[in-house]
Coordinates of C-alpha atoms in Angstrom, one line a residue:
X25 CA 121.0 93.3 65.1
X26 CA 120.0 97.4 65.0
X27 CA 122.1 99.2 67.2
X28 CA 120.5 99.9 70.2
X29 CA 118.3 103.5 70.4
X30 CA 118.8 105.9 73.2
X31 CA 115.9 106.7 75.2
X32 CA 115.9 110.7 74.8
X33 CA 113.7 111.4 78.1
X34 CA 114.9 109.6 80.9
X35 CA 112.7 106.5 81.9
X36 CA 111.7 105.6 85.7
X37 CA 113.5 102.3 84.8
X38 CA 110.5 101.0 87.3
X39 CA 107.4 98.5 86.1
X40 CA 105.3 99.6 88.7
X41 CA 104.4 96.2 89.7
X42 CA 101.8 95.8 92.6
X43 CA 100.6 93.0 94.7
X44 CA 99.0 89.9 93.3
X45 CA 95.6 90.5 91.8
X46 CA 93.1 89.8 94.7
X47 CA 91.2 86.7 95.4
X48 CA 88.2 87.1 93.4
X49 CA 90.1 87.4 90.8
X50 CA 92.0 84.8 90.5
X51 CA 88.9 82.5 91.3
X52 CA 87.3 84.0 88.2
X53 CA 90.2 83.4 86.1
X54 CA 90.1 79.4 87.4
X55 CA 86.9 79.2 86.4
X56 CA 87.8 79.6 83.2
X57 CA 91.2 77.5 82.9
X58 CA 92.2 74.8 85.1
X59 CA 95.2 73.7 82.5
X60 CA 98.2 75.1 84.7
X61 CA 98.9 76.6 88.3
X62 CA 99.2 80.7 88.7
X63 CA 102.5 82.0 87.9
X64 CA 104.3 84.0 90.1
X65 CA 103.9 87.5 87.9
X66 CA 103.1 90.0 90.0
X67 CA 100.2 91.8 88.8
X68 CA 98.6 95.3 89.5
X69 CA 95.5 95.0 91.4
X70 CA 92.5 93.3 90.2
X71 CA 94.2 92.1 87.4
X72 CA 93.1 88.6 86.6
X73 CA 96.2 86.2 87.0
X74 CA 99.0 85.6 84.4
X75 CA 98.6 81.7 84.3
X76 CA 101.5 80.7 81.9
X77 CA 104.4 83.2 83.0
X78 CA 105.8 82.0 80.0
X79 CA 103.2 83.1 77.4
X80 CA 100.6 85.7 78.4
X81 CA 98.2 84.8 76.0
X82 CA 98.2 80.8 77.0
X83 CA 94.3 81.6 78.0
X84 CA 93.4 82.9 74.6
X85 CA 95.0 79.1 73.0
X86 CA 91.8 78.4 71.1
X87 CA 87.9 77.4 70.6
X88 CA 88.5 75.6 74.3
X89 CA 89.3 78.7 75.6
X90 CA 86.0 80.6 74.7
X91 CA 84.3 82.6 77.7
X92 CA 80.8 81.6 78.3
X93 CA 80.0 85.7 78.1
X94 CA 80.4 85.0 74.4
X95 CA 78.4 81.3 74.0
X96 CA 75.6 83.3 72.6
X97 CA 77.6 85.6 70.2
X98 CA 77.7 86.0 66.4
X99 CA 80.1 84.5 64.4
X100 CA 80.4 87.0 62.5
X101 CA 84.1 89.4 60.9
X102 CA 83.4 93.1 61.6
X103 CA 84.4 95.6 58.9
X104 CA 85.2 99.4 59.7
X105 CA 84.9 101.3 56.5
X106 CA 87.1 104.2 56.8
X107 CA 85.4 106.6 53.6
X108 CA 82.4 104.5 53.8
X109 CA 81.7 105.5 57.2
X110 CA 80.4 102.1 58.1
X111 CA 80.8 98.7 59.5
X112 CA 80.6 95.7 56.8
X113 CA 79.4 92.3 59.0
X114 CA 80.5 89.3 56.8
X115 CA 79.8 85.5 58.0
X116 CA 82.9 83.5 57.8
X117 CA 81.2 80.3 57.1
X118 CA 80.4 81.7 53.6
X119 CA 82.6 84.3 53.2
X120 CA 79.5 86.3 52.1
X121 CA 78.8 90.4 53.6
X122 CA 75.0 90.0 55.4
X123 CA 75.0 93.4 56.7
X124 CA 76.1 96.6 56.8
X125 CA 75.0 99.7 58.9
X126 CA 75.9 103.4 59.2
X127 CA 78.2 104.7 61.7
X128 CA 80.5 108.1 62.7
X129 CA 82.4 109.6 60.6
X130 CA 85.9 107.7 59.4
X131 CA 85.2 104.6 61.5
X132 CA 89.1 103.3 62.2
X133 CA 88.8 100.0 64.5
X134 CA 86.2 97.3 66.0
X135 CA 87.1 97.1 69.2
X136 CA 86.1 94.2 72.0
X137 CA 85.5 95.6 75.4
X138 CA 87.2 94.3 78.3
X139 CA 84.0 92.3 79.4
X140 CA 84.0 90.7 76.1
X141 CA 79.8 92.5 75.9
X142 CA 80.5 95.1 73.2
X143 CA 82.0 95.9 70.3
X144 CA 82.8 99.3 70.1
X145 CA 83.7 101.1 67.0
X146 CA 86.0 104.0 67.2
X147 CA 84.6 106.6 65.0
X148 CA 87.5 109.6 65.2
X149 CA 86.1 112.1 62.3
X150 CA 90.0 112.1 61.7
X151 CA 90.6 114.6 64.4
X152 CA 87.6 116.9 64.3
X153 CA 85.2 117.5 66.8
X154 CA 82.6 114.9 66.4
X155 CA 83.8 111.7 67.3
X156 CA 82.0 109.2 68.3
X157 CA 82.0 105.1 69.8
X158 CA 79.5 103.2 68.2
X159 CA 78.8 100.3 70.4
X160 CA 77.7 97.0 68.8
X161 CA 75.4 94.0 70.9
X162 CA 77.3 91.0 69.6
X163 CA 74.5 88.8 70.1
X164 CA 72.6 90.8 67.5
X165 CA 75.4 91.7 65.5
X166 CA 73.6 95.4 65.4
X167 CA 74.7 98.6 66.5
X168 CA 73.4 100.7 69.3
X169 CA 73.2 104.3 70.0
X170 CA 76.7 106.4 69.9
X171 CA 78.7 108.1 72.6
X172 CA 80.1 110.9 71.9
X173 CA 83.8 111.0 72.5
X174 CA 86.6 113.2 71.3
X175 CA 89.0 112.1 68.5
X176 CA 88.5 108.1 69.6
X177 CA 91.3 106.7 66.7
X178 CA 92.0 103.5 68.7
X179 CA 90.8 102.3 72.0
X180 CA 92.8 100.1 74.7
X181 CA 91.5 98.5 78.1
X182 CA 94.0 98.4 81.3
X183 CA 94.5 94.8 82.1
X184 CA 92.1 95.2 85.5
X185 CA 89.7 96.3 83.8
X186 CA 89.0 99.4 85.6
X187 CA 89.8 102.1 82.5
X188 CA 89.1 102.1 78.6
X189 CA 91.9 104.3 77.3
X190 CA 90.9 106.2 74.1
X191 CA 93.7 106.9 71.6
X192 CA 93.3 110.2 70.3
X193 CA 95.4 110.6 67.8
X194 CA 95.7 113.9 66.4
X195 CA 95.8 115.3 69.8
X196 CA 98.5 113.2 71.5
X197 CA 96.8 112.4 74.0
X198 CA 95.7 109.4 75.7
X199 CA 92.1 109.9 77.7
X200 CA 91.5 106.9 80.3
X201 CA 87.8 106.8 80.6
X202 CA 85.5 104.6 82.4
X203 CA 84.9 101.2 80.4
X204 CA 81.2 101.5 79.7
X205 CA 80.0 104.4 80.4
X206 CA 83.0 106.7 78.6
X207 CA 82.9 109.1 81.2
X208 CA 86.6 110.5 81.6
X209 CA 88.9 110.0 84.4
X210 CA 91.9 111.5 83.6
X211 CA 94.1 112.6 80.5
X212 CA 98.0 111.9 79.8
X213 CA 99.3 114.7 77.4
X214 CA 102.2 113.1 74.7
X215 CA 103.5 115.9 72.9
X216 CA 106.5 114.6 71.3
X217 CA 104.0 111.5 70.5
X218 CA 102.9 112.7 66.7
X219 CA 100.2 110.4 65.5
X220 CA 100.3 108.1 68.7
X221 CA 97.6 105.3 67.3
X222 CA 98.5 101.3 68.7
X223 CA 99.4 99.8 72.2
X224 CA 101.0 96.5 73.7
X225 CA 100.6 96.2 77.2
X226 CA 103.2 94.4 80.1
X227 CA 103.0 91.1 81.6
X228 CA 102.0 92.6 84.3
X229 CA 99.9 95.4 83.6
X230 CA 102.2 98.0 84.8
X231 CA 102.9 100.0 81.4
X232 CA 101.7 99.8 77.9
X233 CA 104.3 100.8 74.9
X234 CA 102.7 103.1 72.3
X235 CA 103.9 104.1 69.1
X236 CA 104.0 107.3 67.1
X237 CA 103.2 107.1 63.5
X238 CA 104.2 110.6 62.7
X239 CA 107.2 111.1 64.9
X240 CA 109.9 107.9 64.7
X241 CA 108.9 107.5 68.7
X242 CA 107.6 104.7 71.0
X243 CA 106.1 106.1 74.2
X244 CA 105.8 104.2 77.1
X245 CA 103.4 105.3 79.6
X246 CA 102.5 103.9 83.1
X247 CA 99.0 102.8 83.5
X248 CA 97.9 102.7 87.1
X249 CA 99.4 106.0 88.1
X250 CA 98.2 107.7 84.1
X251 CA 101.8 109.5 83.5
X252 CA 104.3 109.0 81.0
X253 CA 107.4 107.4 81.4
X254 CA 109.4 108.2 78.5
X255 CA 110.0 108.4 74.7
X256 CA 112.2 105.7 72.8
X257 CA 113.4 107.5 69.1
X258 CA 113.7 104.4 66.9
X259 CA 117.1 103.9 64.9
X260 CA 115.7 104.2 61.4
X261 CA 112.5 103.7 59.5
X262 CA 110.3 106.5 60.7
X263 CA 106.6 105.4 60.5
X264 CA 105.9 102.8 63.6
X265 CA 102.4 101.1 63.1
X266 CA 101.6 98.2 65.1
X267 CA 102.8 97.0 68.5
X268 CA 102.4 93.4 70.1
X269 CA 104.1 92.3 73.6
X270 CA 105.8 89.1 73.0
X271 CA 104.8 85.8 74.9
X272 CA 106.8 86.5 78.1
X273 CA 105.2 90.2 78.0
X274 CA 108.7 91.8 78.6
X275 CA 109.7 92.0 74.8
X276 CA 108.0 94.0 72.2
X277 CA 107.8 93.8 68.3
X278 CA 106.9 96.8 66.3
X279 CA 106.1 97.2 62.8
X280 CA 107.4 100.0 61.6
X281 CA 105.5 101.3 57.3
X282 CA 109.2 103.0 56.5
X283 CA 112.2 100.6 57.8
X284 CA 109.8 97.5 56.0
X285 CA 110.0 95.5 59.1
X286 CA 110.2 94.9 62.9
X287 CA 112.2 96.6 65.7
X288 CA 112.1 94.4 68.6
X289 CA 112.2 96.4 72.1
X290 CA 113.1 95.3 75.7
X291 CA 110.1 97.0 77.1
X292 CA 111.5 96.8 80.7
X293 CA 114.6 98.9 80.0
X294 CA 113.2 100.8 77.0
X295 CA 115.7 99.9 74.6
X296 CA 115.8 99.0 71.0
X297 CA 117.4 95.5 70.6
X298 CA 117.0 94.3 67.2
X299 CA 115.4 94.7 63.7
X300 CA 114.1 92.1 61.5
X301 CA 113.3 92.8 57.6
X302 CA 109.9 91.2 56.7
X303 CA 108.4 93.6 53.4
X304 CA 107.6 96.9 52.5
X305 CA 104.8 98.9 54.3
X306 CA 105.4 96.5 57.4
X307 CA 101.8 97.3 59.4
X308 CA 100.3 94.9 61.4
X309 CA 101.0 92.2 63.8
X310 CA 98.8 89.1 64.9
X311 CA 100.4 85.7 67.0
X312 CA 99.4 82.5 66.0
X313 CA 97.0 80.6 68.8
X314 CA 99.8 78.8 70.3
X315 CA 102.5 82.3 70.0
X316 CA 105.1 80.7 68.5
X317 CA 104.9 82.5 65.2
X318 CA 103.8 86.0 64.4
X319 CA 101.9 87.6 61.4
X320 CA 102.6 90.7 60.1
X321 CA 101.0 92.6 57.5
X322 CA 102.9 94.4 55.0
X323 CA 100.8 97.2 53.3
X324 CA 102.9 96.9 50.1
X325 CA 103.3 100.7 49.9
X326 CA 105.5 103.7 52.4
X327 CA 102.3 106.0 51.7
X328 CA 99.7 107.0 54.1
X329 CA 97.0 106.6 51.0
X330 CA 97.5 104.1 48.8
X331 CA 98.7 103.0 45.8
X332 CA 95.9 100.6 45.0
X333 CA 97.2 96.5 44.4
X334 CA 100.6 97.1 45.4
X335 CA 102.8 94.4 44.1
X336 CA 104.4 94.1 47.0
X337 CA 101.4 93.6 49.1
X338 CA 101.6 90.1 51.9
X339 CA 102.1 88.8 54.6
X340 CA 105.6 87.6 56.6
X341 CA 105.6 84.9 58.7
X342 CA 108.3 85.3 62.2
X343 CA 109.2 81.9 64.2
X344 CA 109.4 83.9 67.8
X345 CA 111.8 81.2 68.8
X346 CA 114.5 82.8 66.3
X347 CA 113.0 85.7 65.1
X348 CA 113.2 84.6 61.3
X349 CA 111.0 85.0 58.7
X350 CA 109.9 81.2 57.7
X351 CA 107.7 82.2 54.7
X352 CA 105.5 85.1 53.1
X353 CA 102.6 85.2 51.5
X354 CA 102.0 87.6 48.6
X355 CA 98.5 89.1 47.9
X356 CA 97.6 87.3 44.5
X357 CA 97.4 90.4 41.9
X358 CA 98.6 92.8 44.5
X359 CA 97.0 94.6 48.1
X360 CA 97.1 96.0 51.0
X361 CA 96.9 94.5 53.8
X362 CA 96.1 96.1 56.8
X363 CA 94.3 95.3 60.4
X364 CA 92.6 91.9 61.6
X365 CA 92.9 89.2 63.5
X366 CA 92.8 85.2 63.7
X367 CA 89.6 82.8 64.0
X368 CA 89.5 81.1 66.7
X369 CA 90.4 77.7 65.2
X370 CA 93.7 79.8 63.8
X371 CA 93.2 78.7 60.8
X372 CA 92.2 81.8 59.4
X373 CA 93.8 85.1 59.6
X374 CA 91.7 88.1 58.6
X375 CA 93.1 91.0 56.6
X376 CA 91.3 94.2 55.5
X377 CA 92.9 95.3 52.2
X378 CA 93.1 99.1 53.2
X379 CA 93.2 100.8 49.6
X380 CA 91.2 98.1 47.5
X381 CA 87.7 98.1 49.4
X382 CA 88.3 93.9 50.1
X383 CA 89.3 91.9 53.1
X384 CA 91.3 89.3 52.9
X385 CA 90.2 85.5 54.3
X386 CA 94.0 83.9 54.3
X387 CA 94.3 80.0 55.3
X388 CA 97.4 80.0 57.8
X389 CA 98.4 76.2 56.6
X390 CA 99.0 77.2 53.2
X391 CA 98.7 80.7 52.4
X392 CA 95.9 80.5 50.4
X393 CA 93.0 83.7 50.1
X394 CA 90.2 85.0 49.6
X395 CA 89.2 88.5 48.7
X396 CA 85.7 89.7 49.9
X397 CA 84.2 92.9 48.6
X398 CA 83.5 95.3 51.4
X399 CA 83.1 99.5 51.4
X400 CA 85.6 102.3 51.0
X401 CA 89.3 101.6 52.5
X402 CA 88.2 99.1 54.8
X403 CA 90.5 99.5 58.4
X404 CA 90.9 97.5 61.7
X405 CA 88.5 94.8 61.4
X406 CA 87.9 92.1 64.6
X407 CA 87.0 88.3 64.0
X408 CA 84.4 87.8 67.0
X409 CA 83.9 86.3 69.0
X410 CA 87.7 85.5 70.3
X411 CA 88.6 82.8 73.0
X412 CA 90.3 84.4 76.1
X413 CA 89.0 85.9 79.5
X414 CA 89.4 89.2 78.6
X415 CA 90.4 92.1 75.8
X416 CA 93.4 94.3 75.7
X417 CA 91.6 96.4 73.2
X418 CA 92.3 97.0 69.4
X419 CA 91.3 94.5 67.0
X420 CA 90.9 91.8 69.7
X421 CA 94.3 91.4 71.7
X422 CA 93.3 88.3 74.3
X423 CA 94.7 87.2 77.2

């Protein structure tokens, strides 16, 4: 076990949890699921019910689980070319590309909204001043006409709904905006936050952890009242990617490019309280449908850019009952895999290979891939549609 990190700006120590989401909502969440009774996780308002108090994601368990918002949707894995400044649509049934469109500049994820009625690609221009959020009618599978928003790297919803909070990474700075039409409400200034790009949220919706690719940081910042409520230095690697709550929504894993594996983090307390080695360039993280195992995505390389088929390209496999690696799964010839997320089924887990223009179609039973041809340094791709009530953002987090 890592020793454990000192928080260097004092944390409120508080969750900020609120009253049980209303009524309405929990009636909409029954509608839904009828498979267990409400936990007793208190929830901030308006937040649809935690079901399972011991797995937060229990309503995103499989094809069962679908929404009827998305009956009618594409099946359909969508593609965010980073230097192709487009969106590669691919068909999983035949692992064939049927479409590709233009977007923004430097498109970096696909990103479900809360409502589970758009796909919104976050087109940052890599911090200058055109940025944009292309939104895309899953039903169609085509894109609409773009919003202009600054510096959009990553986009996040608060668990009631209410906010979309746009990740703009090269100005620290986290902008909570209105969910459709962008309009912003408020914004939270990180400065020590260098490079703040991915977000778990709580079990209860209280706080999201972010991390800071540039600066060896997590910042953990309280989302009903938009202010931040402190900074976590990591004990050693340097480069945190990915963050993904764990089942109970009280423990957090990040992936961190330069220590080449996972801190784990007691979000309540904001402490550091393990590390597990899973391979170099340690990126992305993904649960299997039942979370008891998590995927991560090692990139195969410490560099921002590159190198091209990295040898040491895979994927780790973590039992979250002992978090220990079970089994990897090298890229055949060498990759880099990056962003995705599962099929519904879980069958499949969806890999864009950042710096060799492919994606990767990996059977979770046995390892097994496939490579599929896409445009230039492919990014955070989402598998849609995704069973669950409602999206957390990113790639497709579901609960």
């Amino acid at each position: 076990m890592a020793n454990e990190a000192a928080s260097d700006v004092s944390s409120t120590g508080a969750t900020g949890a609120a009253p049980v989401a209303p009524k309405e909502s929990q009636e909409a969440a029954s509608a839904v699921s009828q498979a267990a009774p409400v936990s007793q996780v208190q929830t901030i308002p308006d937040m649809p019910p935690v079901i399972d108090a011991r797995n937060i994601y229990s309503e995103a368990s499989g094809p069962e689980k679908m929404s009827p918002t998305v009956a009618n949707h594409l099946t359909r894995i969508y593609v965010p070319n980073l230097r192709g400044n487009s969106v590669s649509v691919i068909d999983p049934t035949t692992d064939k590309v049927v479409d590709t469109f233009k977007v923004g500049r430097s498109p970096q994820h696909v990103v479900p909204s809360w409502d589970l009625k758009t796909l919104w690609v976050t087109n940052n221009s890599e911090g200058h001043a055109d940025g944009s959020l292309t939104p895309i009618d899953p039903v169609t599978g085509k894109p609409g006409k773009a919003i202009d928003v600054d510096d959009p790297y990553n986009m996040y919803f608060t668990p009631d709904g209410h906010e979309a909070i746009v990740v703009a990474e090269a100005k620290r700075r986290l902008d909570f905006r209105d969910p459709h039409t962008m309009a912003l409400h408020q914004s939270v200034e990180v400065p020590k936050c260098e490079g703040i790009n991915h977000a778990a949220f709580s079990a209860d919706g209280s706080y999201a952890l972010f991390t800071c690719e540039f600066g060896r940081y997590m910042a953990k910042v309280d989302t009903v009242n938009h202010k931040l409520l402190g900074m976590l230095k990591l004990s050693k690697g340097g480069m945190p990617q990915d963050v993904i709550a764990a089942p109970d929504g009280h423990k957090f894993y990040v992936a961190d490019m330069h220590a080449d594996g996972v801190f784990t983090i007691d979000g309540d307390k904001f402490k550091e309280t393990g590390f597990i080695p899973t391979g170099v360039g340690t990126h992305g993280l993904y649960t299997n449908r039942d979370a008891t195992r998590l995927y991560v995505a090692n990139r195969g390389s410490h560099m921002v850019h590159g190198p091209r088929h990295s040898k040491a390209g895979g994927v780790a496999v973590i039992d979250l009952a002992t978090d220990k690696v079970i089994t990897t799964w090298p890229i055949p010839g060498g990759g880099s895999p990056d962003m995705g997320n599962i099929t519904p089924d879980g069958k499949h887990l969806w890999l864009s290979g950042r710096f060799d223009d492919v994606v990767y179609d990996i059977n979770t039973q046995t390892g097994e891939m496939k490579k599929v041809p896409v445009g230039a340094e492919p990014h955070g791709l989402t598998v849609w549609p995704q069973p669950g009530r409602y999206s957390i953002g990113h790639t497709g987090i579901m609960r």
